[in-house]
XYZ file of C-alpha atoms in Angstrom:
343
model
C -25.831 -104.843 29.586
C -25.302 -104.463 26.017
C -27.053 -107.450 25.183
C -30.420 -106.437 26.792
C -29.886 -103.264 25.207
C -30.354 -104.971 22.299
C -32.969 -107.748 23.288
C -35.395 -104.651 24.127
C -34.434 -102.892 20.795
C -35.585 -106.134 19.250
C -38.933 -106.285 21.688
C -39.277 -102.419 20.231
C -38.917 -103.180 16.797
C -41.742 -106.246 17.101
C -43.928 -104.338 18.983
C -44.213 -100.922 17.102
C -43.632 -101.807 13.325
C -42.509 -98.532 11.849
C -42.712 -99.630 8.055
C -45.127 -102.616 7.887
C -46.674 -103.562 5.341
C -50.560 -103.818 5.237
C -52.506 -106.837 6.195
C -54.079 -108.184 3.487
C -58.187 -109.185 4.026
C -60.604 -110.869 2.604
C -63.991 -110.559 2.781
C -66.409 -112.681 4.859
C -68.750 -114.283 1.756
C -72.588 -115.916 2.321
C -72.434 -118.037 -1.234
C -74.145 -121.038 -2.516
C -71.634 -123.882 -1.608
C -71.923 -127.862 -2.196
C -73.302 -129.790 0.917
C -71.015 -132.897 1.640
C -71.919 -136.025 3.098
C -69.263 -138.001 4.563
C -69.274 -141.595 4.375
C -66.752 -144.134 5.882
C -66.364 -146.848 3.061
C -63.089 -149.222 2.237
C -60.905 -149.635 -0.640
C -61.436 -152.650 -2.884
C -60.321 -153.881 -6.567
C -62.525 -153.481 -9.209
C -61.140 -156.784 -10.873
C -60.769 -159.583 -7.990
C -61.682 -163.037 -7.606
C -61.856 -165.956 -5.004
C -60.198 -169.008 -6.647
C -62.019 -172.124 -5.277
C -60.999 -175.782 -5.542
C -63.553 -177.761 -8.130
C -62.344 -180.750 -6.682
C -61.775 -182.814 -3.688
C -58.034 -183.695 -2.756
C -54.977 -183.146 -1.064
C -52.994 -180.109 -1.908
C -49.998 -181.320 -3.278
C -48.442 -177.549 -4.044
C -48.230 -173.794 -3.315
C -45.729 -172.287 -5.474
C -47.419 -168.722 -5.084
C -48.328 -166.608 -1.570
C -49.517 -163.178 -0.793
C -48.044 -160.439 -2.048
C -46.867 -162.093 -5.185
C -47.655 -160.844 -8.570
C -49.204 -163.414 -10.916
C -50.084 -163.824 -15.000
C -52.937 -165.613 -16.208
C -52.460 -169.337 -17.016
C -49.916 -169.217 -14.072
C -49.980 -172.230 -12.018
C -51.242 -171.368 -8.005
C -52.030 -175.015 -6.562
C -51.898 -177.856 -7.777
C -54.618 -180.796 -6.053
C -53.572 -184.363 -5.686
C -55.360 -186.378 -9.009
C -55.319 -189.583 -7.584
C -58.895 -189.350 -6.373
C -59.973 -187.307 -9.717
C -58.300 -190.503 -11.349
C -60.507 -193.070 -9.605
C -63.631 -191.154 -10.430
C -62.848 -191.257 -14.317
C -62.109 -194.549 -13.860
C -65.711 -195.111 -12.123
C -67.047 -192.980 -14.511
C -65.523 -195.193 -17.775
C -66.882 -198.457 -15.925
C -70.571 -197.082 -15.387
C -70.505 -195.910 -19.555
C -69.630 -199.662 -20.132
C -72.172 -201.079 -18.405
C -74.768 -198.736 -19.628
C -73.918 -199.511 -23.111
C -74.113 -203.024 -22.385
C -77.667 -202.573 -21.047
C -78.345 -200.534 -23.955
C -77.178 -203.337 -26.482
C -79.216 -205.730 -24.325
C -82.215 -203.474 -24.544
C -82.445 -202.747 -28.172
C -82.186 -206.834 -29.244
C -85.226 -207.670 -26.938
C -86.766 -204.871 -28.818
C -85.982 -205.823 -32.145
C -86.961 -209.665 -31.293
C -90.208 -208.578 -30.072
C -90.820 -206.481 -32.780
C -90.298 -209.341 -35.107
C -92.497 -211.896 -32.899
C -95.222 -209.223 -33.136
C -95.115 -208.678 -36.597
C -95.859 -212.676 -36.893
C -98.528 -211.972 -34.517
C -96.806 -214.265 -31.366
C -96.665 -211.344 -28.829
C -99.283 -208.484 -28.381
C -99.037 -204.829 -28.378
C -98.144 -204.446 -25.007
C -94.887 -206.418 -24.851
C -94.024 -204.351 -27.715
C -94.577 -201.373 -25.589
C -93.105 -203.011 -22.704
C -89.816 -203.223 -24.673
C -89.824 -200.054 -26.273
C -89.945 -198.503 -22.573
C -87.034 -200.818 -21.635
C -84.972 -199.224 -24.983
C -85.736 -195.577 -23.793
C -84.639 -196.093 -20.466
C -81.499 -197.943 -21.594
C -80.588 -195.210 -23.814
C -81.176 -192.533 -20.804
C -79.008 -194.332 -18.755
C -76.261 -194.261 -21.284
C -76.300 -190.915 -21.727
C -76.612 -190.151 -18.080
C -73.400 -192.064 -17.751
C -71.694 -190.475 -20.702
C -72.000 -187.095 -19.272
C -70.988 -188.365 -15.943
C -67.403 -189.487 -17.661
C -66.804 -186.211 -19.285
C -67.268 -184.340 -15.666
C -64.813 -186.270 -14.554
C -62.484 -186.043 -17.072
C -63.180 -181.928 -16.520
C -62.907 -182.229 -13.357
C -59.520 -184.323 -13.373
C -58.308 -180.917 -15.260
C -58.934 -178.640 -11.911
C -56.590 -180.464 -10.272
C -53.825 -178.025 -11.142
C -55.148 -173.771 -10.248
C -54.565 -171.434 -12.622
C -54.788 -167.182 -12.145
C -58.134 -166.131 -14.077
C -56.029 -162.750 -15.156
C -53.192 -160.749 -14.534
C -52.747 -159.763 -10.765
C -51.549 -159.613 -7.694
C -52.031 -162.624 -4.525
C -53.647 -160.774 -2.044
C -54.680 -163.634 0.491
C -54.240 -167.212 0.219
C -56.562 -169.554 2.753
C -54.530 -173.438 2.245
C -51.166 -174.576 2.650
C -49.622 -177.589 1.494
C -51.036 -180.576 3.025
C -54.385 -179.172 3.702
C -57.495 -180.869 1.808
C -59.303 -178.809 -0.648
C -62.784 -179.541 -0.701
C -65.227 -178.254 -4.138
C -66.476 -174.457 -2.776
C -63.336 -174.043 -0.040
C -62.106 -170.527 -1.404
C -58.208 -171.679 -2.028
C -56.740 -168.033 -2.893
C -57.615 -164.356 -3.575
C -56.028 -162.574 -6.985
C -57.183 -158.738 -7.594
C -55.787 -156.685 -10.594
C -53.869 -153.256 -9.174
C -54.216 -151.110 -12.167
C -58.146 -150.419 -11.181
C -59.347 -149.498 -7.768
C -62.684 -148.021 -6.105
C -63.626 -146.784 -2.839
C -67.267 -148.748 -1.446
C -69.224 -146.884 1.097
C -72.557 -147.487 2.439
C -74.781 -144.273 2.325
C -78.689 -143.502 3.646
C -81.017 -143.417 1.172
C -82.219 -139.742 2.167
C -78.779 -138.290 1.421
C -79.148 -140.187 -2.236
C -82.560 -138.299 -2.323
C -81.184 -134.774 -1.615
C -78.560 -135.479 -4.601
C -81.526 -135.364 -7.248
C -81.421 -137.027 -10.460
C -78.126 -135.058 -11.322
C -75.176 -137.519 -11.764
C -73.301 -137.727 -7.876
C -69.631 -136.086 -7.601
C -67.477 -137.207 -4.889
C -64.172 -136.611 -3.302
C -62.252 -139.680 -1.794
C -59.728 -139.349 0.896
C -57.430 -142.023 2.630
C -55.812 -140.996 5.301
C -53.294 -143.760 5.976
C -51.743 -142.051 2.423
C -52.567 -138.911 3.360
C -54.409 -138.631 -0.194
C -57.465 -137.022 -1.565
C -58.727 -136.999 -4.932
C -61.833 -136.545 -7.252
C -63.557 -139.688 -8.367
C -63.658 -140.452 -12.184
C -67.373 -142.067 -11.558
C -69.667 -142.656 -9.008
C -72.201 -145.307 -9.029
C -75.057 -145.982 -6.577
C -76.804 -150.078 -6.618
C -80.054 -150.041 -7.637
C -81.271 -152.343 -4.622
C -81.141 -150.974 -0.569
C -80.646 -152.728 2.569
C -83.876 -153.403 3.859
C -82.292 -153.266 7.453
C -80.630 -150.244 7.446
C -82.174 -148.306 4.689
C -78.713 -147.845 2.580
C -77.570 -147.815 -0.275
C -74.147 -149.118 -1.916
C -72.023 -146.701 -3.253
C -68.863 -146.778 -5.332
C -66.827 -144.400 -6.608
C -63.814 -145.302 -8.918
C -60.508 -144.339 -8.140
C -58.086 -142.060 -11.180
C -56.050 -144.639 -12.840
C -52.933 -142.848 -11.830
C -53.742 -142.992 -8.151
C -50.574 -145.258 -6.524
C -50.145 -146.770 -2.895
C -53.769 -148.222 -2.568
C -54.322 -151.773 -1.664
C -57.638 -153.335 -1.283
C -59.290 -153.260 2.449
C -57.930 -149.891 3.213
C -59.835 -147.676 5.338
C -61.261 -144.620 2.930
C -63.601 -141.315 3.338
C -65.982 -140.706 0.951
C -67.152 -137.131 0.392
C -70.178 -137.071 -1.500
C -71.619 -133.441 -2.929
C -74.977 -133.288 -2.843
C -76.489 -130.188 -3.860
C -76.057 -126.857 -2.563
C -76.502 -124.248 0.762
C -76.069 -120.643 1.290
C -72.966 -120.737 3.952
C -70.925 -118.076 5.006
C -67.105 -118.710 4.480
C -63.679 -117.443 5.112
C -60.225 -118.333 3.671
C -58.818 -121.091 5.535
C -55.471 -119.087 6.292
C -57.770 -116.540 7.793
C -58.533 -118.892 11.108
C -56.351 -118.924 14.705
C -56.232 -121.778 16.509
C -55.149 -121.967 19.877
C -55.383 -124.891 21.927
C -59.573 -124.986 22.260
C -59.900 -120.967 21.290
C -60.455 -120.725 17.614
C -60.443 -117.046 16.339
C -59.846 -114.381 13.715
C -58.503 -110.839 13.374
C -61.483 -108.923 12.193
C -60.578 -105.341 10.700
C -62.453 -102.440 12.460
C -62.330 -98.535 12.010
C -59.345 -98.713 14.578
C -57.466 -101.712 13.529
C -57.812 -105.201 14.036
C -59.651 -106.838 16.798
C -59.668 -110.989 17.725
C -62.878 -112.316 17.430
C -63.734 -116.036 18.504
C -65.763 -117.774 16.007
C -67.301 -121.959 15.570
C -65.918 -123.492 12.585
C -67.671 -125.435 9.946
C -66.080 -127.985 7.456
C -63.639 -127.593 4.913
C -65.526 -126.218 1.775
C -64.122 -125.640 -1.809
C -61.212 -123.407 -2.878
C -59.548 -122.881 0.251
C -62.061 -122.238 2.629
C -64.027 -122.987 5.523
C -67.680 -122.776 7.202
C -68.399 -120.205 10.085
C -71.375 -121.413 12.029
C -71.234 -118.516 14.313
C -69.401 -115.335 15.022
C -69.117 -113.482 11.711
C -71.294 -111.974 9.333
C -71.286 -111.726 5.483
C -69.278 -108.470 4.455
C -66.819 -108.248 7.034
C -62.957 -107.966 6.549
C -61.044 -110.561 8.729
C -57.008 -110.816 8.213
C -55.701 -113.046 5.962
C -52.483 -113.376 8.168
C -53.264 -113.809 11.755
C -49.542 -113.450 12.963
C -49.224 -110.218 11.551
C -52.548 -108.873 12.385
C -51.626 -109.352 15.587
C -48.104 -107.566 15.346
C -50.230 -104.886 14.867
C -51.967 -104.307 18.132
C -50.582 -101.423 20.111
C -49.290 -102.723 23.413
C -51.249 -101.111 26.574
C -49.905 -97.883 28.132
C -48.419 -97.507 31.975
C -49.921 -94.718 33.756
C-alpha cells in the first residue's frame, strides 16, 4: 500500500509541476538560407597511379601486396629479362649489319665519285649511289635507336613505386605474364584525398560565377566536413549533361581510403525558408511535431520537415509560420499540459 502511495505521489509530482522552470522558445525565422544540392560522389586520392609492365615476360616476383605502404625507388615486381635479353641481343646484331651496309654504301659512293670525276660513269650513277649512302645511313640509325629501346626496356624489367604510398590493389601474381599496357599494381599517396561527384549542369548554373562551397559527408565514418576547394572540369558529359566535380578533402581528415562511398553537399546560392532549431522537433514513429506556445500554454502542432540547414536548424515546409514561439524542449513542454478533469 505504501508503495503506491508513493508511485501516485510520484505520478502527482510529474503531472502538476509546482516549481518548474520555464520552457525556453525560440522563434520560428523566414531568412535567406543556402540551397544545397546533394550529390552522391566517391572518395579517391589525389596522387595515384596504375603501374603497368613496359615489357613482355614472366613475373618472376611480388615482394609487395595491398595494403602495404611503399617508398619511391622501392622494388614492386620484378619481370623475367631473359626475353628483354634476346631483344638487345637482336637489337646489337641488326646495328652490325646496318653499319656494315653503311660501310658498303659509302665505298661504292666514293668509287663512283672518283670514276665520274674521270668522266667513266655519268651523273646518274652518281646519284644512284648517293641514294644508296642516304638510305644506308637511315637504316643505321633506325637500328641504333632500336638497340637503345631495348637496352631501356631491359631496365623495366624490375617495378619501381613512382612516389611515396600506399598498395591499394595489385592485378598479377607470381607466375602470371605481364604483357606492355597490363596495369600490374595500383599505389595512391594517403596524405591527400578528394571526394568526386558527378553534378547537372543546371545546378552549376544556379551557383553563379561565385567560387562553389561544399560540405562532404561519409557516412561509413560517420564524418562531415567543409571542403578546402572545390573544382568543377571544364568539359560535360554529352550523355548526361554533367559535370565533374571535386572537392578536396582537409589535410587532417583521417580514416578515408579511396573508393569510399561519399555525399557531397554543394551550396548554391540562397532561398527565403522558414526554420526552427533542430532540438525544437518531436518525432514519433511517422508523427513529426512541435510544442507551439499559445496565450494558454503550449499546444502540439504536426508540421513536414525540410533538410538540415546551417547552425542547428531545420526547414518547415508546412505547418508553421514566421514569428511563432515553438518549445525548445519538447519533453518538458509537454510536462506542462494539464491532465483532463473527471466530471
Amino acid at each position: 500500500m505504501k508503495i503506491r502511495q508513493t508511485f501516485l505521489l510520484l505520478i502527482a509530482v510529474v503531472a502538476f509541476p509546482v516549481h518548474a522552470e520555464p520552457v525556453a522558445t525560440a522563434p520560428v525565422e523566414r531568412a535567406p538560407v543556402a540551397s544545397q544540392h546533394v550529390a552522391e560522389g566517391v572518395v579517391e586520392a589525389v596522387t595515384s597511379a596504375t603501374v603497368a609492365a613496359q615489357v613482355q615476360g614472366r613475373i618472376l616476383a611480388t615482394p609487395v601486396d595491398a595494403g602495404d605502404t611503399v617508398r619511391r625507388g622501392q622494388v614492386l615486381m620484378r619481370v623475367d629479362a631473359a626475353e628483354a635479353n634476346q631483344s638487345v641481343a637482336a637489337a646489337v646484331a641488326n646495328v652490325a649489319r646496318a653499319q656494315a651496309a653503311y660501310a658498303n654504301a659509302r665505298a661504292e659512293w666514293e668509287r663512283t665519285q672518283a670514276l665520274f670525276n674521270q668522266k667513266f660513269v655519268s651523273q646518274a650513277h652518281v646519284d644512284q649511289a648517293q641514294a644508296a649512302l642516304r638510305a644506308a645511313e637511315a637504316s643505321l640509325k633506325a637500328a641504333q635507336a632500336g638497340r637503345g629501346q631495348a637496352v631501356v626496356a631491359r631496365d623495366f624489367t624490375t617495378i619501381t613505386a613512382p612516389f611515396d604510398g600506399i598498395v591499394a590493389v595489385r592485378h598479377v601474381d607470381a607466375g602470371d605474364m605481364a604483357q606492355p599496357g597490363r596495369a600490374l599494381i595500383d599505389v595512391y599517396a594517403p596524405g591527400a584525398m578528394r571526394v568526386v561527384a558527378q553534378v547537372p549542369l543546371s545546378v552549376i548554373g544556379r551557383a553563379g560565377n561565385g567560387q562553389l562551397r561544399a560540405q562532404l559527408e561519409v557516412p561509413a565514418l560517420n564524418l562531415k566536413v567543409a571542403a578546402e576547394r572545390v573544382t568543377v572540369l571544364p568539359a560535360a558529359d554529352p550523355r548526361t549533361f554533367t559535370v565533374e566535380v571535386r572537392a578536396t578533402v582537409p589535410a587532417a581528415t583521417k580514416g578515408l581510403v579511396p573508393g569510399q562511398f561519399a555525399r557531397m553537399h554543394l551550396f548554391v546560392g540562397e532561398s527565403a525558408r522558414v526554420t526552427i532549431p533542430a532540438s525544437a522537433v518531436l518525432r514519433r514513429g511517422e508523427i513529426t511535431a512541435v510544442y507551439v506556445k499559445t496565450g494558454d500554454g503550449f499546444h502540439l502542432r504536426q508540421i513536414r520537415p525540410g533538410e538540415s540547414v546551417a547552425d542547428g536548424r531545420i526547414e518547415v515546409l508546412a505547418g508553421l509560420k514566421d514569428g511563432e514561439q515553438v518549445a525548445l524542449d519538447p519533453i518538458r513542454a509537454s510536462l506542462t499540459l494539464k491532465a483532463p478533469t473527471a466530471d
